[in-house]
Short mmCIF file of C-alpha atoms and ligand atoms in Angstrom, two decimals:
data_model
loop_
_atom_site.label_atom_id
_atom_site.label_comp_id
_atom_site.label_asym_id
_atom_site.label_seq_id
_atom_site.Cartn_x
_atom_site.Cartn_y
_atom_site.Cartn_z
CA MET A 15 6.57 -8.32 -14.15
CA GLN A 16 4.16 -6.61 -16.25
CA GLU A 17 5.48 -8.36 -19.04
CA PHE A 18 5.48 -12.07 -17.22
CA LEU A 19 1.58 -10.92 -16.19
CA GLN A 20 0.81 -10.32 -20.23
CA ALA A 21 2.67 -13.14 -21.29
CA ILE A 22 0.84 -15.09 -18.85
CA VAL A 23 -2.53 -14.02 -19.51
CA ALA A 24 -1.49 -14.51 -22.97
CA GLY A 25 -1.08 -17.95 -22.30
CA ALA A 26 2.54 -17.71 -23.82
CA PRO A 27 4.67 -20.48 -24.39
CA SER A 28 7.93 -21.47 -22.13
CA ALA A 29 10.73 -20.28 -24.71
CA GLU A 30 8.72 -16.77 -24.84
CA LEU A 31 8.66 -16.93 -20.87
CA GLU A 32 12.21 -17.73 -20.77
CA ALA A 33 12.73 -14.59 -23.26
CA ILE A 34 11.51 -11.91 -20.48
CA PRO A 35 14.41 -10.78 -18.87
CA LEU A 36 14.11 -10.77 -15.15
CA PRO A 37 12.94 -7.31 -12.95
CA SER A 38 16.33 -6.28 -11.24
CA HIS A 39 13.20 -5.48 -8.61
CA PHE A 40 9.97 -6.50 -7.83
CA ARG A 41 6.96 -6.02 -5.48
CA ALA A 42 6.46 -7.35 -2.33
CA ALA A 43 4.95 -7.42 1.42
CA TYR A 44 7.57 -7.01 3.86
CA LEU A 45 9.04 -6.57 7.13
CA ARG A 46 11.66 -4.09 7.99
CA ARG A 47 14.49 -4.74 10.62
CA GLU A 48 14.28 -1.71 12.10
CA ASP A 49 10.82 -2.13 12.91
CA ALA A 50 11.23 -5.30 14.84
CA LYS A 51 11.19 -3.73 18.77
CA ILE A 52 8.67 -1.42 17.93
CA PHE A 53 6.11 -3.16 20.06
CA ASP A 54 8.15 -3.99 22.85
CA GLY A 55 5.99 -3.54 26.25
CA MET A 56 2.86 -3.47 24.08
CA ALA A 57 -0.26 -5.73 25.55
CA SER A 58 -0.61 -8.53 21.89
CA LYS A 59 -4.18 -7.08 21.59
CA ASP A 60 -2.43 -3.67 20.90
CA LYS A 61 -0.13 -4.69 18.06
CA ASP A 62 -1.05 -3.37 14.72
CA PRO A 63 0.21 -5.50 11.38
CA ARG A 64 -0.25 -1.99 9.75
CA ARG A 65 2.04 -0.63 11.37
CA THR A 66 4.72 -2.81 10.42
CA ILE A 67 3.97 -4.66 7.17
CA LYS A 68 5.07 -2.55 4.26
CA ILE A 69 4.80 -2.87 0.17
CA GLY A 70 7.60 -1.94 -1.77
CA GLU A 71 10.54 -2.85 -4.29
CA ILE A 72 12.87 -5.65 -3.25
CA PRO A 73 15.87 -6.26 -5.04
CA THR A 74 15.77 -9.48 -6.89
CA PRO A 75 18.16 -12.15 -5.74
CA GLU A 76 19.56 -14.92 -7.35
CA ILE A 77 18.31 -18.84 -7.37
CA ALA A 78 20.02 -21.70 -6.31
CA PRO A 79 20.72 -24.29 -8.41
CA ASP A 80 17.79 -26.03 -6.92
CA GLU A 81 15.44 -23.55 -6.69
CA VAL A 82 13.05 -21.88 -9.48
CA PHE A 83 11.35 -18.06 -9.59
CA VAL A 84 7.83 -18.16 -9.55
CA ALA A 85 5.82 -15.41 -10.80
CA VAL A 86 3.34 -15.11 -8.04
CA MET A 87 -0.60 -14.26 -9.30
CA ALA A 88 -1.99 -14.82 -5.66
CA SER A 89 -1.14 -15.73 -2.32
CA SER A 90 -2.70 -15.90 0.67
CA ILE A 91 -2.71 -14.77 4.66
CA ASN A 92 -1.62 -17.55 7.42
CA PHE A 93 -2.11 -16.87 11.16
CA ASN A 94 1.77 -17.04 11.13
CA THR A 95 1.96 -13.76 8.68
CA VAL A 96 0.04 -12.21 11.53
CA TRP A 97 2.96 -13.49 14.39
CA SER A 98 5.70 -12.20 11.70
CA SER A 99 4.08 -8.88 11.60
CA ILE A 100 3.58 -8.74 15.46
CA PHE A 101 7.11 -10.31 15.68
CA GLU A 102 5.63 -12.76 18.13
CA PRO A 103 6.81 -15.06 19.81
CA LEU A 104 10.00 -13.89 17.98
CA SER A 105 11.18 -11.28 15.38
CA THR A 106 11.48 -13.89 12.18
CA PHE A 107 14.77 -11.81 11.42
CA SER A 108 15.91 -14.34 14.30
CA PHE A 109 15.19 -17.38 12.15
CA LEU A 110 16.56 -15.61 9.06
CA ASP A 111 19.91 -14.38 10.48
CA ARG A 112 20.25 -18.35 11.58
CA LEU A 113 19.62 -19.37 8.60
CA GLY A 114 22.01 -16.49 7.44
CA ARG A 115 24.80 -18.02 9.30
CA SER A 116 24.35 -21.97 8.50
CA GLY A 117 27.22 -21.53 6.10
CA SER A 118 26.43 -21.24 2.27
CA LEU A 119 26.22 -18.43 0.06
CA TRP A 120 22.17 -19.57 -0.91
CA ASP A 121 21.34 -19.08 2.76
CA GLN A 122 23.08 -15.95 3.80
CA ARG A 123 21.22 -14.59 0.96
CA HIS A 124 17.94 -14.57 3.46
CA SER A 125 19.53 -12.54 6.21
CA GLN A 126 18.43 -8.95 4.63
CA PRO A 127 17.27 -5.98 6.62
CA PHE A 128 13.71 -6.79 5.09
CA HIS A 129 11.51 -9.97 5.57
CA VAL A 130 8.86 -10.86 2.68
CA LEU A 131 6.47 -13.04 3.88
CA GLY A 132 4.20 -15.34 2.81
CA SER A 133 3.30 -19.12 2.64
CA ASP A 134 1.33 -19.96 0.36
CA GLY A 135 1.38 -18.99 -3.34
CA SER A 136 0.19 -19.89 -6.68
CA GLY A 137 2.00 -18.85 -10.27
CA VAL A 138 3.88 -19.89 -12.95
CA VAL A 139 7.44 -21.18 -13.21
CA VAL A 140 9.46 -18.11 -14.98
CA ARG A 141 12.98 -19.67 -13.87
CA VAL A 142 14.60 -23.00 -13.35
CA GLY A 143 17.90 -23.82 -11.80
CA SER A 144 20.11 -26.13 -13.27
CA ALA A 145 19.62 -28.77 -10.81
CA VAL A 146 16.04 -29.12 -11.34
CA ARG A 147 14.42 -31.68 -12.88
CA ASN A 148 11.17 -32.18 -12.83
CA TRP A 149 9.30 -28.71 -13.57
CA LYS A 150 10.14 -26.00 -16.35
CA VAL A 151 9.40 -22.68 -17.41
CA GLY A 152 5.55 -21.98 -17.76
CA ASP A 153 4.56 -25.03 -15.20
CA LYS A 154 0.99 -23.72 -13.36
CA VAL A 155 1.70 -24.28 -9.68
CA THR A 156 0.70 -24.13 -5.98
CA LEU A 157 3.61 -23.73 -3.88
CA HIS A 158 3.54 -25.56 0.02
CA CYS A 159 5.82 -24.27 2.70
CA ASN A 160 7.94 -26.90 3.62
CA TYR A 161 11.78 -26.09 3.31
CA VAL A 162 14.30 -28.88 3.41
CA ASP A 163 17.62 -29.75 2.09
CA ASP A 164 17.09 -32.95 0.31
CA GLN A 165 20.84 -33.26 0.58
CA GLU A 166 20.44 -33.48 4.26
CA PRO A 167 19.94 -37.57 5.48
CA THR A 168 17.84 -36.80 8.22
CA ALA A 169 15.04 -35.59 5.46
CA HIS A 170 14.79 -38.60 4.16
CA ASP A 171 11.96 -40.22 6.21
CA ASP A 172 9.47 -37.95 7.06
CA SER A 173 10.97 -35.07 6.11
CA MET A 174 9.14 -32.77 8.86
CA LEU A 175 11.79 -34.35 11.01
CA ALA A 176 14.73 -32.89 8.85
CA SER A 177 17.51 -31.27 11.22
CA HIS A 178 17.56 -27.80 9.15
CA GLN A 179 13.59 -27.99 8.32
CA ARG A 180 11.94 -24.71 8.14
CA ILE A 181 8.65 -22.75 7.21
CA TRP A 182 9.61 -20.87 3.64
CA GLY A 183 8.27 -17.14 3.95
CA PHE A 184 8.22 -17.60 7.81
CA GLU A 185 11.53 -18.94 8.69
CA THR A 186 12.83 -18.04 5.54
CA ASN A 187 12.99 -14.52 2.73
CA TYR A 188 11.45 -14.13 -0.09
CA GLY A 189 7.91 -15.55 0.57
CA GLY A 190 4.59 -15.61 -1.41
CA LEU A 191 3.40 -12.24 -0.77
CA ALA A 192 5.07 -10.70 -3.64
CA GLU A 193 5.18 -10.34 -7.60
CA LEU A 194 8.03 -12.67 -7.51
CA ALA A 195 8.76 -16.25 -4.97
CA VAL A 196 12.07 -18.21 -4.89
CA VAL A 197 11.24 -21.59 -3.70
CA ARG A 198 12.97 -24.76 -4.09
CA ALA A 199 11.84 -27.19 -6.85
CA ASN A 200 10.71 -29.80 -3.93
CA GLN A 201 7.82 -27.01 -3.15
CA LEU A 202 6.12 -27.26 -6.20
CA MET A 203 2.57 -28.89 -6.95
CA PRO A 204 0.42 -28.88 -9.70
CA LYS A 205 -1.79 -25.97 -9.86
CA PRO A 206 -5.36 -27.41 -10.00
CA ALA A 207 -6.66 -26.69 -13.27
CA HIS A 208 -10.33 -25.84 -12.32
CA LEU A 209 -9.10 -23.25 -9.81
CA THR A 210 -9.01 -19.52 -9.66
CA TRP A 211 -5.52 -18.50 -9.09
CA GLU A 212 -6.66 -16.96 -5.52
CA GLU A 213 -8.82 -20.58 -4.68
CA ALA A 214 -5.56 -22.51 -6.04
CA ALA A 215 -3.47 -20.05 -3.46
CA CYS A 216 -5.20 -20.38 -0.51
CA ASN A 217 -5.07 -24.39 0.43
CA ALA A 218 -1.43 -25.47 0.82
CA LEU A 219 -0.41 -24.56 4.38
CA THR A 220 -3.66 -25.22 6.14
CA ASN A 221 -4.85 -27.65 4.04
CA SER A 222 -1.58 -30.05 4.39
CA THR A 223 -1.22 -29.24 7.96
CA SER A 224 -5.07 -30.48 8.33
CA TYR A 225 -4.18 -33.54 6.15
CA ARG A 226 -1.35 -34.51 8.33
CA MET A 227 -2.98 -33.92 11.83
CA LEU A 228 -6.12 -36.47 10.63
CA VAL A 229 -5.38 -38.39 7.80
CA SER A 230 -1.84 -39.44 7.88
CA ARG A 231 -0.38 -41.81 9.86
CA ASN A 232 2.31 -39.22 11.35
CA GLY A 233 -0.93 -37.59 12.67
CA ALA A 234 -3.87 -38.85 14.28
CA ASN A 235 -4.84 -41.61 11.68
CA MET A 236 -8.40 -40.82 11.74
CA LYS A 237 -10.46 -44.09 11.19
CA GLN A 238 -14.22 -44.49 9.93
CA GLY A 239 -16.81 -43.36 12.55
CA ASP A 240 -14.44 -41.67 14.97
CA VAL A 241 -16.01 -38.68 16.62
CA VAL A 242 -13.52 -35.68 15.71
CA LEU A 243 -14.16 -32.52 18.22
CA ILE A 244 -12.52 -29.38 15.65
CA TRP A 245 -11.86 -26.08 17.43
CA GLY A 246 -12.13 -23.31 15.18
CA ALA A 247 -14.15 -25.45 12.41
CA THR A 248 -14.75 -22.64 10.11
CA GLY A 249 -10.96 -20.85 10.61
CA GLY A 250 -8.20 -21.86 8.28
CA LEU A 251 -7.34 -25.10 9.72
CA GLY A 252 -10.92 -26.35 11.07
CA GLY A 253 -12.22 -25.33 7.49
CA TYR A 254 -10.43 -28.45 5.95
CA ALA A 255 -10.57 -30.79 9.03
CA VAL A 256 -14.34 -30.79 8.72
CA GLN A 257 -14.00 -31.74 5.13
CA TYR A 258 -11.63 -34.49 5.96
CA VAL A 259 -13.71 -35.69 8.75
CA LEU A 260 -16.95 -36.16 6.38
CA ASN A 261 -14.58 -37.38 3.54
CA GLY A 262 -13.49 -40.29 5.37
CA GLY A 263 -16.37 -41.63 7.25
CA GLY A 264 -16.01 -39.74 10.65
CA ILE A 265 -18.39 -37.60 12.93
CA PRO A 266 -17.05 -33.71 13.27
CA VAL A 267 -18.14 -32.04 16.40
CA GLY A 268 -17.21 -28.56 15.46
CA VAL A 269 -16.65 -25.22 17.75
CA VAL A 270 -17.30 -21.70 16.71
CA SER A 271 -17.77 -18.48 18.13
CA SER A 272 -21.12 -16.72 16.16
CA PRO A 273 -24.52 -18.29 14.91
CA GLU A 274 -23.26 -17.34 11.50
CA LYS A 275 -20.61 -19.25 11.61
CA ALA A 276 -22.39 -22.14 12.76
CA ASP A 277 -24.63 -21.96 10.12
CA LEU A 278 -21.73 -22.16 7.70
CA LEU A 279 -20.40 -25.26 9.56
CA ARG A 280 -24.11 -26.87 9.12
CA GLN A 281 -24.10 -25.72 5.23
CA MET A 282 -20.72 -27.80 5.13
CA GLY A 283 -22.56 -30.63 6.61
CA CYS A 284 -21.39 -30.41 9.82
CA GLU A 285 -24.46 -31.46 11.82
CA ALA A 286 -23.13 -31.15 15.49
CA VAL A 287 -22.29 -27.80 16.41
CA ILE A 288 -20.98 -25.74 19.56
CA ASP A 289 -21.17 -22.17 19.26
CA ARG A 290 -18.89 -21.93 22.34
CA ARG A 291 -19.82 -17.80 22.65
CA ALA A 292 -23.32 -18.67 23.50
CA GLN A 293 -22.27 -21.44 25.86
CA GLY A 294 -20.10 -19.16 27.64
CA TYR A 295 -17.68 -21.23 28.59
CA LYS A 296 -15.20 -20.25 31.53
CA PHE A 297 -12.80 -22.66 31.38
CA TRP A 298 -10.48 -20.55 33.41
CA LYS A 299 -11.87 -19.17 36.54
CA ASP A 300 -8.64 -16.55 36.70
CA GLU A 301 -5.36 -16.41 35.09
CA HIS A 302 -3.71 -19.40 37.11
CA THR A 303 -6.72 -21.82 37.72
CA GLN A 304 -9.05 -23.88 35.69
CA ASP A 305 -12.25 -24.99 36.37
CA GLU A 306 -13.02 -28.47 35.87
CA ALA A 307 -17.11 -28.08 36.13
CA GLU A 308 -16.60 -25.69 32.78
CA TRP A 309 -14.64 -28.84 30.93
CA ARG A 310 -17.74 -31.18 32.48
CA ARG A 311 -20.13 -28.92 30.87
CA PHE A 312 -18.41 -28.69 27.78
CA GLY A 313 -18.25 -32.38 27.52
CA LYS A 314 -21.76 -33.02 27.78
CA ASP A 315 -22.67 -30.67 25.35
CA ILE A 316 -20.42 -32.70 23.32
CA ARG A 317 -22.32 -36.08 24.65
CA ASP A 318 -25.94 -34.57 23.89
CA LEU A 319 -24.98 -34.09 20.15
CA VAL A 320 -22.99 -37.33 19.14
CA GLY A 321 -23.66 -39.58 22.29
CA GLU A 322 -20.27 -40.24 23.01
CA ASP A 323 -16.76 -38.59 23.82
CA PRO A 324 -14.32 -37.44 20.92
CA ASP A 325 -11.68 -40.09 19.58
CA ILE A 326 -9.78 -37.03 18.42
CA VAL A 327 -9.51 -33.58 19.36
CA PHE A 328 -8.26 -31.24 16.56
CA GLU A 329 -6.60 -28.96 19.09
CA HIS A 330 -4.61 -25.48 18.13
CA PRO A 331 -6.26 -22.65 20.47
CA GLY A 332 -3.49 -23.63 23.09
CA ARG A 333 -3.73 -22.78 26.31
CA GLU A 334 -7.43 -21.61 26.98
CA THR A 335 -8.25 -24.91 25.26
CA MET A 336 -5.80 -28.06 26.11
CA GLY A 337 -7.22 -28.50 29.36
CA ALA A 338 -10.34 -28.67 28.42
CA SER A 339 -9.13 -30.72 25.25
CA VAL A 340 -7.71 -33.54 27.37
CA PHE A 341 -10.63 -33.65 29.83
CA VAL A 342 -13.49 -34.02 26.87
CA ALA A 343 -11.07 -36.95 24.66
CA LYS A 344 -12.44 -40.26 25.14
CA ARG A 345 -10.44 -43.26 27.00
CA GLY A 346 -7.84 -44.10 25.12
CA GLY A 347 -8.58 -41.11 22.49
CA THR A 348 -5.57 -38.86 20.95
CA VAL A 349 -5.32 -34.62 21.38
CA VAL A 350 -3.81 -33.83 18.40
CA THR A 351 -2.10 -30.52 18.63
CA CYS A 352 -0.02 -28.00 15.71
CA ALA A 353 -0.57 -24.55 17.74
CA ALA A 354 -0.67 -22.23 20.94
CA THR A 355 -3.00 -19.24 19.27
CA SER A 356 -4.14 -18.40 22.91
CA GLY A 357 -0.74 -19.08 24.59
CA TYR A 358 1.61 -21.89 24.11
CA MET A 359 2.88 -22.43 28.30
CA ILE A 360 -0.10 -25.33 28.58
CA GLU A 361 -1.60 -26.70 31.57
CA TYR A 362 -3.92 -29.74 31.37
CA ASP A 363 -4.66 -32.59 34.45
CA ASN A 364 -2.14 -35.34 34.10
CA ARG A 365 -4.79 -37.50 35.93
CA HIS A 366 -7.51 -37.41 33.23
CA LEU A 367 -4.28 -38.31 30.46
CA TRP A 368 -3.00 -41.31 32.21
CA MET A 369 -5.66 -42.77 34.07
CA LYS A 370 -7.79 -42.94 30.76
CA LEU A 371 -4.81 -43.49 28.65
CA LYS A 372 -4.85 -40.52 26.03
CA SER A 373 -2.05 -39.46 23.97
CA ILE A 374 -1.45 -36.07 22.57
CA LYS A 375 0.38 -36.18 19.54
CA SER A 376 2.17 -33.27 18.41
CA SER A 377 2.11 -32.52 14.22
CA HIS A 378 3.42 -29.58 12.48
CA PHE A 379 2.90 -28.42 8.95
CA ALA A 380 3.43 -31.86 6.87
CA ASN A 381 5.98 -33.44 4.33
CA TYR A 382 6.12 -33.02 0.46
CA LYS A 383 4.07 -36.62 0.15
CA GLU A 384 1.51 -35.41 2.61
CA ALA A 385 1.15 -31.73 0.55
CA TRP A 386 1.21 -33.39 -2.44
CA ASP A 387 -1.69 -36.00 -1.59
CA ALA A 388 -3.55 -33.17 0.07
CA ASN A 389 -3.16 -30.85 -3.36
CA ARG A 390 -4.11 -34.12 -5.07
CA LEU A 391 -7.51 -34.01 -2.88
CA LEU A 392 -8.18 -30.62 -4.43
CA GLY A 393 -7.35 -31.26 -7.96
CA LYS A 394 -9.82 -34.11 -8.13
CA GLY A 395 -12.56 -31.82 -6.38
CA MET A 396 -12.86 -33.93 -3.29
CA ILE A 397 -11.56 -30.80 -0.78
CA GLN A 398 -12.92 -27.51 -1.83
CA PRO A 399 -11.17 -24.19 -1.22
CA ILE A 400 -12.34 -22.25 1.97
CA LEU A 401 -11.45 -18.92 0.46
CA SER A 402 -13.88 -16.30 1.74
CA LYS A 403 -12.24 -12.96 0.68
CA THR A 404 -9.71 -12.12 -1.41
CA PHE A 405 -7.44 -8.35 -1.22
CA ASP A 406 -4.75 -6.72 -3.42
CA LEU A 407 -1.00 -7.03 -2.24
CA GLU A 408 -1.03 -3.09 -1.68
CA HIS A 409 -3.93 -4.32 1.35
CA VAL A 410 -1.94 -7.01 2.74
CA ALA A 411 -1.76 -5.26 5.99
CA ASP A 412 -5.23 -5.09 6.09
CA ALA A 413 -5.81 -8.71 5.43
CA CYS A 414 -3.55 -9.72 8.25
CA ASN A 415 -5.25 -7.72 10.82
CA SER A 416 -8.02 -9.00 9.90
CA VAL A 417 -7.10 -12.47 10.42
CA ARG A 418 -5.51 -11.33 13.73
CA LEU A 419 -9.16 -9.69 14.66
CA ASN A 420 -10.54 -12.97 13.83
CA GLU A 421 -13.08 -11.21 11.61
CA HIS A 422 -12.60 -13.85 9.08
CA GLU A 423 -13.81 -17.61 8.28
CA GLY A 424 -12.06 -19.83 5.96
CA LYS A 425 -9.23 -18.25 4.16
CA ILE A 426 -8.25 -14.79 3.32
CA GLY A 427 -6.45 -14.48 -0.35
CA VAL A 428 -4.01 -11.99 -1.74
CA LEU A 429 -3.92 -11.09 -5.50
CA CYS A 430 -0.31 -10.62 -6.24
CA LEU A 431 0.38 -10.33 -9.87
CA ALA A 432 -3.13 -11.22 -10.97
CA PRO A 433 -5.02 -8.11 -11.64
CA GLU A 434 -8.46 -9.18 -10.58
CA GLU A 435 -10.51 -12.38 -8.99
CA ASN A 436 -11.61 -15.48 -11.17
CA MET A 437 -9.05 -15.89 -13.29
CA GLY A 438 -6.51 -18.46 -14.07
CA VAL A 439 -9.45 -21.58 -14.64
CA ASP A 440 -8.23 -23.99 -17.36
CA ASP A 441 -10.51 -26.68 -17.00
CA PRO A 442 -14.00 -25.24 -16.57
CA GLU A 443 -15.83 -28.54 -17.04
CA MET A 444 -13.80 -29.78 -14.45
CA ARG A 445 -15.31 -26.61 -12.17
CA GLU A 446 -18.71 -27.21 -13.47
CA ARG A 447 -18.97 -31.50 -12.12
CA VAL A 448 -17.75 -30.16 -9.08
CA GLY A 449 -19.70 -27.19 -8.34
CA GLU A 450 -19.49 -23.53 -8.10
CA ASP A 451 -21.72 -23.74 -4.77
CA LYS A 452 -19.10 -26.40 -3.34
CA ILE A 453 -16.50 -24.24 -4.41
CA THR A 454 -17.47 -21.27 -3.33
CA MET A 455 -19.07 -21.72 -0.43
CA PHE A 456 -16.88 -19.62 1.82
CA LYS A 457 -17.09 -16.63 -0.67
CA ARG A 458 -20.81 -16.65 -1.04
CA PHE A 459 -21.18 -16.97 2.43
CA ALA A 460 -18.72 -14.30 3.56
CA ALA A 461 -20.40 -11.70 0.80
CA GLY A 462 -24.02 -12.64 2.46
CA ARG A 463 -22.74 -11.36 5.49
CA ALA A 464 -20.93 -8.24 4.62
CA SER A 465 -24.18 -6.92 2.46
CA ALA A 466 -26.40 -8.31 5.64
CA ALA A 467 -23.98 -5.93 8.16
CA VAL A 468 -24.88 -3.34 5.42
CA LYS A 469 -28.58 -3.41 5.43
CA GLY A 470 -28.41 -3.60 9.21
CA LYS A 471 -26.44 -0.31 9.44
P1 NAP B 4 -7.68 -19.06 12.01
O1 NAP B 4 -7.95 -19.16 10.74
O2 NAP B 4 -7.41 -17.66 12.77
O3 NAP B 4 -8.94 -19.90 12.28
C1 NAP B 4 -8.94 -20.27 13.99
C2 NAP B 4 -9.85 -20.52 14.71
O4 NAP B 4 -9.60 -20.90 15.84
C3 NAP B 4 -10.71 -19.11 14.85
O5 NAP B 4 -11.31 -18.67 13.43
C4 NAP B 4 -11.27 -19.19 16.29
O6 NAP B 4 -12.60 -19.93 15.92
C5 NAP B 4 -10.75 -20.22 16.80
N1 NAP B 4 -10.09 -20.01 17.94
C6 NAP B 4 -9.24 -18.58 18.19
N2 NAP B 4 -8.39 -18.47 19.46
C7 NAP B 4 -9.52 -19.83 20.20
C8 NAP B 4 -9.55 -19.63 21.51
N3 NAP B 4 -8.85 -18.79 22.26
N4 NAP B 4 -10.55 -20.32 22.05
C9 NAP B 4 -11.35 -21.23 21.19
N5 NAP B 4 -10.86 -21.42 19.75
C10 NAP B 4 -10.31 -20.31 19.35
O7 NAP B 4 -6.24 -19.60 12.09
P2 NAP B 4 -5.78 -21.17 11.94
O8 NAP B 4 -5.45 -20.58 10.08
O9 NAP B 4 -6.89 -22.20 11.85
O10 NAP B 4 -4.62 -21.32 12.54
C11 NAP B 4 -4.79 -21.55 13.69
C12 NAP B 4 -3.27 -21.81 14.56
O11 NAP B 4 -2.64 -22.65 14.35
C13 NAP B 4 -2.98 -20.53 14.64
O12 NAP B 4 -2.01 -20.00 16.00
C14 NAP B 4 -1.70 -21.01 13.52
O13 NAP B 4 -0.10 -19.93 13.59
C15 NAP B 4 -1.40 -22.35 13.71
N6 NAP B 4 -0.83 -23.45 12.79
C16 NAP B 4 0.09 -23.59 12.43
C17 NAP B 4 0.40 -24.70 11.84
C18 NAP B 4 1.88 -25.86 11.79
O14 NAP B 4 2.06 -26.54 11.36
N7 NAP B 4 2.19 -26.20 13.01
C19 NAP B 4 -0.18 -24.67 10.49
C20 NAP B 4 -1.37 -23.70 10.54
C21 NAP B 4 -1.44 -23.03 11.35
P3 NAP B 4 -13.77 -19.20 16.65
O15 NAP B 4 -13.87 -17.79 16.87
O16 NAP B 4 -14.84 -19.48 14.98
O17 NAP B 4 -14.50 -20.37 17.46
#
């Protein structure tokens, strides 16, 4: 892959890239099937991704006619990398095997003794299958993770409703945390020219998810003036949600868990901030009983900040917060949920839902059009990447562990082929127009926090 890297860095034309032979193997971050039971009987908090994520050589597969090979310059860690690495709630090998059983030879390729992880990426197309029309070798791209068969009729209304919809790099093999990725042509989007490889790689999964949850008519369909309560407002999803609410004329109320994150949130322009740790909310009295008085206290804190209840609650922590989220939503309001980090068996008081005509709206990733629209906003400098730190491929397990422990802000990037950070900017004038201060806000914040920690020692 080093030959591809040199050619990409030198700006080689398409014909030159096509002439470089594909390697028989490539480097990747992967799980091993034989480790799938390694954590059996352990508490979730003790499951350490550094025991399961391996870095090594993977045999190069063939691509289907509707697929491309991408030389991956950078990728990112998502929470699904954490779920995969600790085999929760299921081993991802069960997803790969189900895909493998579904019939075609191309599907069978995914069921392997290894699982190459990663659901984000930026890079350069180095081979196209014979049925690929809109992309060519040499195109600089970012990758979204909605893996659908466009010959499937159910994929042609909202492709998230396609009967065999999957998340690439989680429910399929050959993901983005590697030097080479296999993706369908309908996962490709143009790389924003003013961003570095790692800045371009960190967005697609969470940016598109937040876009669908808030902006799309498939989600909560936010309107001007809406009060939006955002859990984890400086996290992977929340950092984009805050931007969408501000861009769309809404009023964000951001919840975070430290004074430093509260500062970052204010720098982003979110004036209503709640530090959940400082407030010490205890929504659960014990494992089985929730405390309505704590929901009320939380609701009062929101009203004290913005004078009213949230029209929309942007929900993903799940079991720990869902009772509170349903309670604090405005009469007629919407709780939009895409996840359950703290547990998926949810409890809320249904009386508060039906008597006040509230709705719970489910959402999952984004269809191609939604991902494209979210990527377009990045390309126009209207949404900023929330990259805070970048690791190299050799240290994916450390990066994943840091996300598991909630030590990060925004997104963690991973350099795959790119030898160092800050490469890949093709439009420096555009970058200057958008503003370095905006583009690198999370990165500068994380660097400042790290240096303060060193001084404090
Ligand atoms: P992330 O970067 O870890 O951010 C999540 C934030 O949520 C954390 O930083 C934390 O912020 C907050 N949080 C975590 N546990 C909490 C709890 N018990 N109570 C209140 N707040 C809590 O992760 P992410 O990328 O935003 O993803 C969040 C979840 O959504 C994950 O479970 C992920 O798998 C899922 N997800 C689903 C989709 C989909 O398409 N369905 C897409 C993306 C992500 P503070 O500590 O600052 O409060």
